Short mmCIF file of C-alpha atoms and ligand atoms in Angstrom, two decimals:
data_model
loop_
_atom_site.label_atom_id
_atom_site.label_comp_id
_atom_site.label_asym_id
_atom_site.label_seq_id
_atom_site.Cartn_x
_atom_site.Cartn_y
_atom_site.Cartn_z
CA MET A 1 116.79 144.09 74.00
CA SER A 2 118.13 140.65 74.95
CA ASP A 3 118.04 139.48 78.62
CA GLU A 4 121.15 138.12 80.34
CA VAL A 5 121.38 134.34 80.29
CA LYS A 6 121.37 132.76 83.78
CA ASP A 7 124.47 130.89 85.00
CA VAL A 8 122.27 127.95 85.99
CA TYR A 9 118.59 127.28 85.20
CA SER A 10 116.30 124.92 87.15
CA VAL A 11 113.58 122.43 86.23
CA ILE A 12 111.04 125.00 87.45
CA ASP A 13 112.50 127.39 84.83
CA LEU A 14 112.11 124.63 82.22
CA SER A 15 108.42 124.25 83.06
CA ASN A 16 107.98 127.94 82.31
CA TRP A 17 110.65 128.11 79.60
CA LYS A 18 109.01 130.32 76.98
CA SER A 19 108.44 133.15 79.43
CA VAL A 20 111.73 132.68 81.36
CA THR A 21 113.77 132.91 78.14
CA GLN A 22 111.55 135.05 75.92
CA ASN A 23 114.12 137.85 75.72
CA VAL A 24 117.23 135.67 75.69
CA SER A 25 119.08 135.68 72.40
CA PRO A 26 120.24 133.42 70.83
CA PRO A 27 117.55 131.08 72.23
CA PRO A 28 118.85 128.43 74.66
CA ARG A 29 118.26 125.12 72.83
CA LEU A 30 121.16 123.01 74.14
CA ALA A 31 122.07 122.28 77.75
CA VAL A 32 124.18 120.31 80.16
CA ILE A 33 122.31 118.72 83.07
CA GLY A 34 123.84 117.51 86.32
CA ASP A 35 123.68 117.71 90.10
CA PRO A 36 125.77 119.79 90.70
CA VAL A 37 126.23 121.54 87.35
CA ALA A 38 127.40 125.10 88.13
CA HIS A 39 131.06 124.08 87.64
CA SER A 40 130.51 122.77 84.09
CA ALA A 41 132.68 124.40 81.41
CA SER A 42 130.53 122.99 78.59
CA PRO A 43 128.87 126.37 77.77
CA GLN A 44 132.33 127.93 77.24
CA LEU A 45 133.19 125.01 74.96
CA HIS A 46 129.99 124.95 72.89
CA ASN A 47 128.85 128.57 72.64
CA PRO A 48 131.88 129.79 70.62
CA ALA A 49 131.35 126.78 68.30
CA LEU A 50 127.66 127.58 67.79
CA GLN A 51 128.50 131.21 67.06
CA HIS A 52 131.34 130.23 64.70
CA CYS A 53 128.99 127.94 62.74
CA GLY A 54 126.20 130.57 62.56
CA ILE A 55 123.77 128.36 64.50
CA ASP A 56 121.02 130.41 66.15
CA ALA A 57 121.05 128.63 69.51
CA GLN A 58 122.92 128.83 72.77
CA TYR A 59 124.03 126.27 75.33
CA VAL A 60 123.13 126.62 79.03
CA ARG A 61 123.41 124.78 82.34
CA VAL A 62 120.31 123.26 83.96
CA HIS A 63 120.43 121.90 87.51
CA VAL A 64 118.49 118.64 87.57
CA GLN A 65 118.17 116.53 90.72
CA PRO A 66 117.74 112.73 90.36
CA SER A 67 114.02 112.86 91.21
CA GLU A 68 113.49 115.51 88.49
CA LEU A 69 115.17 113.62 85.65
CA PRO A 70 112.10 112.15 83.82
CA GLU A 71 110.26 115.48 84.03
CA ALA A 72 113.33 117.37 82.77
CA ILE A 73 113.73 115.15 79.69
CA LYS A 74 110.04 115.62 78.83
CA LEU A 75 110.33 119.40 79.23
CA PHE A 76 113.45 119.63 77.04
CA GLN A 77 111.51 117.87 74.30
CA GLU A 78 108.42 120.03 74.71
CA ASN A 79 110.57 123.18 74.58
CA ASP A 80 112.19 122.25 71.23
CA PHE A 81 115.69 121.58 72.53
CA LEU A 82 118.10 120.16 69.95
CA GLY A 83 120.16 118.19 72.42
CA VAL A 84 121.46 117.80 75.95
CA ASN A 85 124.70 116.68 77.60
CA VAL A 86 124.39 114.63 80.75
CA THR A 87 126.86 114.65 83.61
CA ILE A 88 127.17 113.21 87.13
CA PRO A 89 125.04 111.59 88.57
CA HIS A 90 122.57 110.98 85.71
CA LYS A 91 124.52 109.14 82.98
CA ALA A 92 123.24 105.65 83.83
CA GLU A 93 119.68 106.57 84.86
CA VAL A 94 119.03 108.70 81.79
CA ALA A 95 119.73 105.72 79.51
CA LYS A 96 116.50 104.14 80.85
CA LEU A 97 114.45 107.18 79.76
CA ILE A 98 115.70 107.36 76.17
CA ASP A 99 113.81 105.87 73.18
CA GLN A 100 116.93 104.58 71.37
CA VAL A 101 120.34 104.10 72.96
CA ASP A 102 123.18 103.47 70.50
CA PRO A 103 125.19 100.24 70.90
CA LEU A 104 128.32 101.83 72.43
CA ALA A 105 126.33 103.78 75.07
CA GLU A 106 124.29 100.62 75.70
CA ARG A 107 127.42 98.56 76.31
CA ILE A 108 128.94 101.20 78.60
CA GLY A 109 125.61 101.63 80.35
CA ALA A 110 125.90 105.41 80.26
CA VAL A 111 124.51 108.15 78.04
CA ASN A 112 126.17 111.58 78.08
CA THR A 113 124.63 112.97 74.86
CA ILE A 114 120.94 113.16 73.95
CA LEU A 115 119.67 114.13 70.52
CA PHE A 116 116.02 115.16 70.15
CA GLU A 117 114.86 114.23 66.68
CA ASP A 118 111.33 113.94 65.26
CA SER A 119 109.75 113.46 68.68
CA GLN A 120 112.29 110.70 69.44
CA THR A 121 115.06 110.77 72.06
CA LEU A 122 118.37 109.21 70.94
CA GLY A 123 121.20 108.51 73.41
CA PHE A 124 124.97 108.36 72.77
CA ASN A 125 128.23 108.21 74.72
CA SER A 126 130.92 110.63 73.57
CA ASP A 127 133.22 110.13 76.61
CA ALA A 128 134.71 106.88 75.29
CA PRO A 129 135.50 108.04 71.72
CA GLY A 130 136.52 111.43 73.21
CA PHE A 131 139.15 109.60 75.27
CA LYS A 132 140.40 107.73 72.20
CA GLN A 133 140.83 110.97 70.25
CA ALA A 134 142.47 112.70 73.23
CA ILE A 135 145.14 109.96 73.41
CA ARG A 136 145.84 110.43 69.69
CA ASP A 137 146.11 114.18 70.13
CA GLU A 138 148.30 114.17 73.21
CA PHE A 139 150.67 111.29 72.45
CA PHE A 140 150.30 110.63 68.68
CA VAL A 141 149.49 106.97 69.30
CA ASP A 142 146.47 104.73 68.77
CA LEU A 143 144.89 102.66 71.52
CA ARG A 144 145.18 99.54 69.37
CA ASP A 145 148.99 99.71 69.63
CA MET A 146 149.06 100.31 73.36
CA ARG A 147 149.43 98.19 76.46
CA VAL A 148 147.09 100.13 78.76
CA MET A 149 146.67 100.32 82.54
CA ILE A 150 143.47 101.96 83.81
CA VAL A 151 143.57 102.97 87.47
CA GLY A 152 140.02 103.47 88.74
CA ALA A 153 138.57 100.87 86.39
CA GLY A 154 135.67 100.33 88.83
CA GLY A 155 134.21 103.81 88.31
CA GLY A 156 132.01 105.16 85.51
CA ALA A 157 134.79 106.90 83.56
CA GLY A 158 137.15 103.93 84.01
CA ARG A 159 134.51 101.58 82.63
CA ALA A 160 133.91 103.79 79.57
CA VAL A 161 137.62 103.98 78.66
CA ALA A 162 138.14 100.25 79.36
CA ILE A 163 135.35 99.39 76.91
CA GLN A 164 136.87 101.73 74.31
CA CYS A 165 140.26 100.00 74.77
CA ALA A 166 138.58 96.60 74.37
CA LEU A 167 136.71 97.69 71.22
CA ASP A 168 139.97 99.00 69.76
CA HIS A 169 141.70 95.69 70.57
CA CYS A 170 144.51 97.30 72.54
CA GLU A 171 147.50 95.00 73.01
CA ARG A 172 147.04 94.55 76.77
CA LEU A 173 144.63 95.92 79.32
CA VAL A 174 145.38 96.01 83.03
CA LEU A 175 142.39 97.04 85.16
CA VAL A 176 143.34 98.46 88.57
CA ASN A 177 140.91 99.47 91.29
CA ARG A 178 140.98 100.23 95.01
CA THR A 179 138.06 97.78 95.38
CA THR A 180 139.65 94.88 93.51
CA GLU A 181 136.38 93.00 93.03
CA LYS A 182 135.01 95.71 90.71
CA ALA A 183 138.09 95.46 88.45
CA LYS A 184 137.67 91.67 88.35
CA GLN A 185 134.00 91.95 87.41
CA LEU A 186 134.84 94.27 84.53
CA ALA A 187 137.63 91.93 83.38
CA ASP A 188 135.13 89.04 83.31
CA GLU A 189 132.84 91.14 81.16
CA LEU A 190 135.65 92.07 78.72
CA ARG A 191 137.31 88.65 78.54
CA LYS A 192 135.70 87.69 75.23
CA ASP A 193 137.17 90.83 73.60
CA PHE A 194 140.68 89.61 74.43
CA GLU A 195 140.35 86.02 73.31
CA ASP A 196 142.44 85.82 70.16
CA ASP A 197 145.88 84.63 69.18
CA ARG A 198 147.50 88.05 68.93
CA VAL A 199 151.20 87.82 69.86
CA THR A 200 151.84 90.20 72.76
CA GLY A 201 154.97 89.08 74.55
CA PRO A 202 154.97 88.23 78.24
CA GLY A 203 151.87 88.36 80.39
CA ARG A 204 148.22 87.76 79.70
CA ARG A 205 146.38 90.31 77.56
CA LEU A 206 143.85 91.08 80.29
CA ALA A 207 144.51 91.43 84.01
CA ALA A 208 142.64 92.81 87.02
CA ILE A 209 144.49 93.82 90.19
CA GLY A 210 144.06 95.89 93.36
CA LEU A 211 145.82 99.17 94.10
CA ASP A 212 147.32 97.99 97.36
CA ASP A 213 149.90 95.36 96.31
CA GLU A 214 153.02 97.27 95.25
CA GLU A 215 154.86 94.18 94.03
CA ILE A 216 152.09 93.20 91.61
CA LEU A 217 151.68 96.82 90.53
CA GLU A 218 155.40 97.05 89.77
CA GLU A 219 155.31 93.87 87.71
CA GLN A 220 152.30 95.09 85.71
CA LEU A 221 153.69 98.62 85.26
CA SER A 222 156.77 97.20 83.55
CA GLN A 223 154.43 95.67 80.93
CA VAL A 224 152.29 98.69 80.02
CA ASP A 225 152.85 101.83 77.91
CA LEU A 226 149.82 104.02 78.64
CA ILE A 227 148.64 104.68 82.22
CA VAL A 228 145.23 106.30 82.69
CA ASN A 229 144.08 107.79 85.99
CA ALA A 230 140.30 107.44 86.11
CA THR A 231 140.03 107.89 89.88
CA ASN A 232 139.02 111.05 91.71
CA LEU A 233 142.51 111.27 93.21
CA GLY A 234 144.21 114.44 92.00
CA MET A 235 141.16 116.70 92.11
CA LYS A 236 142.29 118.13 95.46
CA ARG A 237 145.72 119.78 95.41
CA SER A 238 146.63 117.86 98.59
CA ASP A 239 145.87 114.47 96.95
CA PRO A 240 148.86 112.12 96.68
CA SER A 241 149.91 110.47 93.41
CA VAL A 242 147.54 107.58 92.71
CA LEU A 243 150.56 105.35 91.89
CA PRO A 244 153.81 105.18 93.84
CA PRO A 245 156.15 107.67 92.03
CA SER A 246 159.08 105.23 92.26
CA LEU A 247 157.23 102.78 89.95
CA LEU A 248 156.86 105.21 87.04
CA GLN A 249 159.28 104.71 84.15
CA PRO A 250 160.57 106.92 81.29
CA HIS A 251 158.70 104.91 78.62
CA HIS A 252 155.29 105.53 80.22
CA LEU A 253 152.64 107.81 78.74
CA VAL A 254 150.47 109.08 81.61
CA TYR A 255 146.96 110.39 80.94
CA ASP A 256 145.29 111.89 84.00
CA MET A 257 141.55 112.34 83.41
CA VAL A 258 141.56 115.06 86.07
CA TYR A 259 141.91 118.54 84.48
CA LYS A 260 141.48 120.80 87.48
CA PRO A 261 144.11 121.34 88.78
CA ALA A 262 145.99 121.29 85.48
CA ASN A 263 148.93 119.42 87.02
CA THR A 264 148.37 116.57 89.46
CA ARG A 265 150.91 114.80 91.65
CA LEU A 266 150.72 111.81 89.29
CA MET A 267 151.62 114.02 86.31
CA GLU A 268 154.45 115.68 88.23
CA SER A 269 155.81 112.28 89.33
CA ALA A 270 155.60 110.99 85.76
CA ARG A 271 157.56 113.94 84.38
CA ALA A 272 160.13 113.62 87.17
CA ALA A 273 160.62 109.99 86.06
CA GLY A 274 161.22 111.13 82.46
CA ALA A 275 157.76 110.04 81.24
CA ARG A 276 155.25 112.11 79.24
CA ALA A 277 152.06 113.25 80.96
CA SER A 278 148.84 115.03 80.05
CA ASN A 279 145.74 116.13 81.95
CA GLY A 280 142.12 115.35 80.97
CA LEU A 281 141.25 118.63 79.27
CA SER A 282 141.66 117.09 75.82
CA MET A 283 139.08 114.41 76.70
CA LEU A 284 136.65 117.13 77.82
CA LEU A 285 137.27 118.90 74.51
CA TRP A 286 136.79 115.83 72.31
CA GLN A 287 133.69 114.51 74.11
CA GLY A 288 132.19 117.96 73.43
CA ALA A 289 133.25 117.94 69.80
CA ILE A 290 131.75 114.47 69.27
CA SER A 291 128.47 115.52 70.96
CA PHE A 292 128.35 118.54 68.62
CA GLU A 293 128.73 116.19 65.66
CA TYR A 294 125.83 114.03 66.87
CA TRP A 295 123.61 117.10 67.16
CA PHE A 296 124.51 118.85 63.92
CA ASN A 297 125.85 116.08 61.68
CA ARG A 298 128.82 118.26 60.73
CA THR A 299 132.47 118.50 61.73
CA ALA A 300 132.92 120.40 64.99
CA PRO A 301 135.18 123.48 64.97
CA VAL A 302 137.60 121.90 67.44
CA ASP A 303 140.11 124.79 67.45
CA VAL A 304 137.34 127.26 68.35
CA MET A 305 136.16 124.92 71.12
CA LYS A 306 139.72 124.57 72.39
CA GLN A 307 140.09 128.34 72.58
CA GLY A 308 136.79 128.53 74.49
CA LEU A 309 138.10 126.02 77.04
CA ARG A 310 141.35 127.98 77.37
CA SER A 311 139.31 130.96 78.59
CA VAL A 312 138.29 128.82 81.59
CA PHE A 313 141.45 126.75 81.99
CA PRO A 314 144.44 128.84 80.91
CA ASP A 315 147.67 126.83 80.41
P1 NAP B 1 133.23 107.38 89.96
O1 NAP B 1 132.28 106.62 89.11
O2 NAP B 1 132.77 107.87 91.30
O3 NAP B 1 134.53 106.44 90.17
C1 NAP B 1 135.55 106.81 91.03
C2 NAP B 1 136.73 105.86 90.90
O4 NAP B 1 137.82 106.40 91.66
C3 NAP B 1 136.46 104.45 91.44
O5 NAP B 1 137.20 103.53 90.71
C4 NAP B 1 137.01 104.56 92.89
O6 NAP B 1 137.45 103.32 93.42
C5 NAP B 1 138.22 105.44 92.65
N1 NAP B 1 138.64 106.18 93.85
C6 NAP B 1 137.94 107.16 94.48
N2 NAP B 1 138.66 107.64 95.51
C7 NAP B 1 139.84 106.93 95.53
C8 NAP B 1 140.98 106.94 96.37
N3 NAP B 1 141.09 107.79 97.40
N4 NAP B 1 141.99 106.09 96.09
C9 NAP B 1 141.89 105.23 95.03
N5 NAP B 1 140.84 105.16 94.22
C10 NAP B 1 139.81 106.00 94.46
O7 NAP B 1 133.77 108.68 89.21
P2 NAP B 1 133.90 108.92 87.62
O8 NAP B 1 132.71 109.61 87.13
O9 NAP B 1 134.32 107.64 87.00
O10 NAP B 1 135.10 110.00 87.57
C11 NAP B 1 136.44 109.61 87.90
C12 NAP B 1 137.42 110.72 87.50
O11 NAP B 1 137.41 110.92 86.09
C13 NAP B 1 137.11 112.08 88.13
O12 NAP B 1 138.33 112.68 88.49
C14 NAP B 1 136.46 112.85 86.99
O13 NAP B 1 136.64 114.24 87.10
C15 NAP B 1 137.25 112.30 85.80
N6 NAP B 1 136.53 112.43 84.51
C16 NAP B 1 137.12 113.20 83.56
C17 NAP B 1 136.51 113.35 82.32
C18 NAP B 1 137.16 114.20 81.28
O14 NAP B 1 136.49 114.57 80.29
N7 NAP B 1 138.42 114.52 81.41
C19 NAP B 1 135.29 112.69 82.04
C20 NAP B 1 134.72 111.88 83.06
C21 NAP B 1 135.36 111.76 84.30
P3 NAP B 1 136.43 102.33 94.22
O15 NAP B 1 135.67 101.59 93.15
O16 NAP B 1 137.30 101.46 95.03
O17 NAP B 1 135.53 103.23 95.04
#
């Protein structure tokens, strides 16, 4: 008879993995690691996909503290794991422990997907291409045609989506951050990606501004199509809209990377202004689908994964 899978395993469990999981079926051979990790919906996203594809493995959560990270990676390898997803706060640190980091993850400076292959560890970033696919899915547009504003460009997620926008040669990129200096530093890093003679109408193709000057925000908002919230604001129901509601316009497409709650103040303000708005669930879905493709070198069953996510986050 098969034992119940635990909600969250620990690194101590990993060091004794064969006996801890000897009666667990299918065998846990994929995991998400983080600190905390109990909230992660990745098992509900991946397990239906594994079952659908007839893969004899299951996906679990493992709580890994920063000091345990090197040991955890070694133990995953020793215990024949196929791959691991990495979440907060390990995405940057884990890149230093991986044998080969692919160029996109290297440029972002963050690995969220590890593939164990022939005693090698390979690192990828599926957040950035997951965002790109989510924008296509939600708004039927491509980043390359968009004038984009990223609010929270100084954080990890903001950096990943800014680099994806730069690689896709979006028409304009406006980096906004509470700490303006961080947005300016990122703009300096991306400047070479925006040095061409593309005709874009008024305004420079790359700008970095603070969140506190409403006049400058208003001027920039009139010259962007897609607004991305990559800040933590919106995760608490009491959080205000990250942008002043009066500055949102009907032509805006608003993508809030927050997905819990399903509707943030920013999204509500956008809809009230006649704009379209979406939460970040589609990015969660697509980063998972792209990780699955790295692990199994086959197309992910995205509809099955979407249904799995709906069981955790009903509409
Ligand atoms: P992070 O690295 O800690 O960055 C946080 C960002 O939010 C920084 O730019 C910070 O500005 C800004 N910020 C925090 N509190 C703020 C406030 N009260 N007012 C204005 N700005 C504020 O976090 P992260 O990992 O990038 O995550 C950011 C958000 O993206 C979170 O909501 C997370 O859930 C979401 N996310 C979603 C997905 C998805 O799949 N949908 C994936 C990754 C992340 P300063 O630089 O000034 O501190």
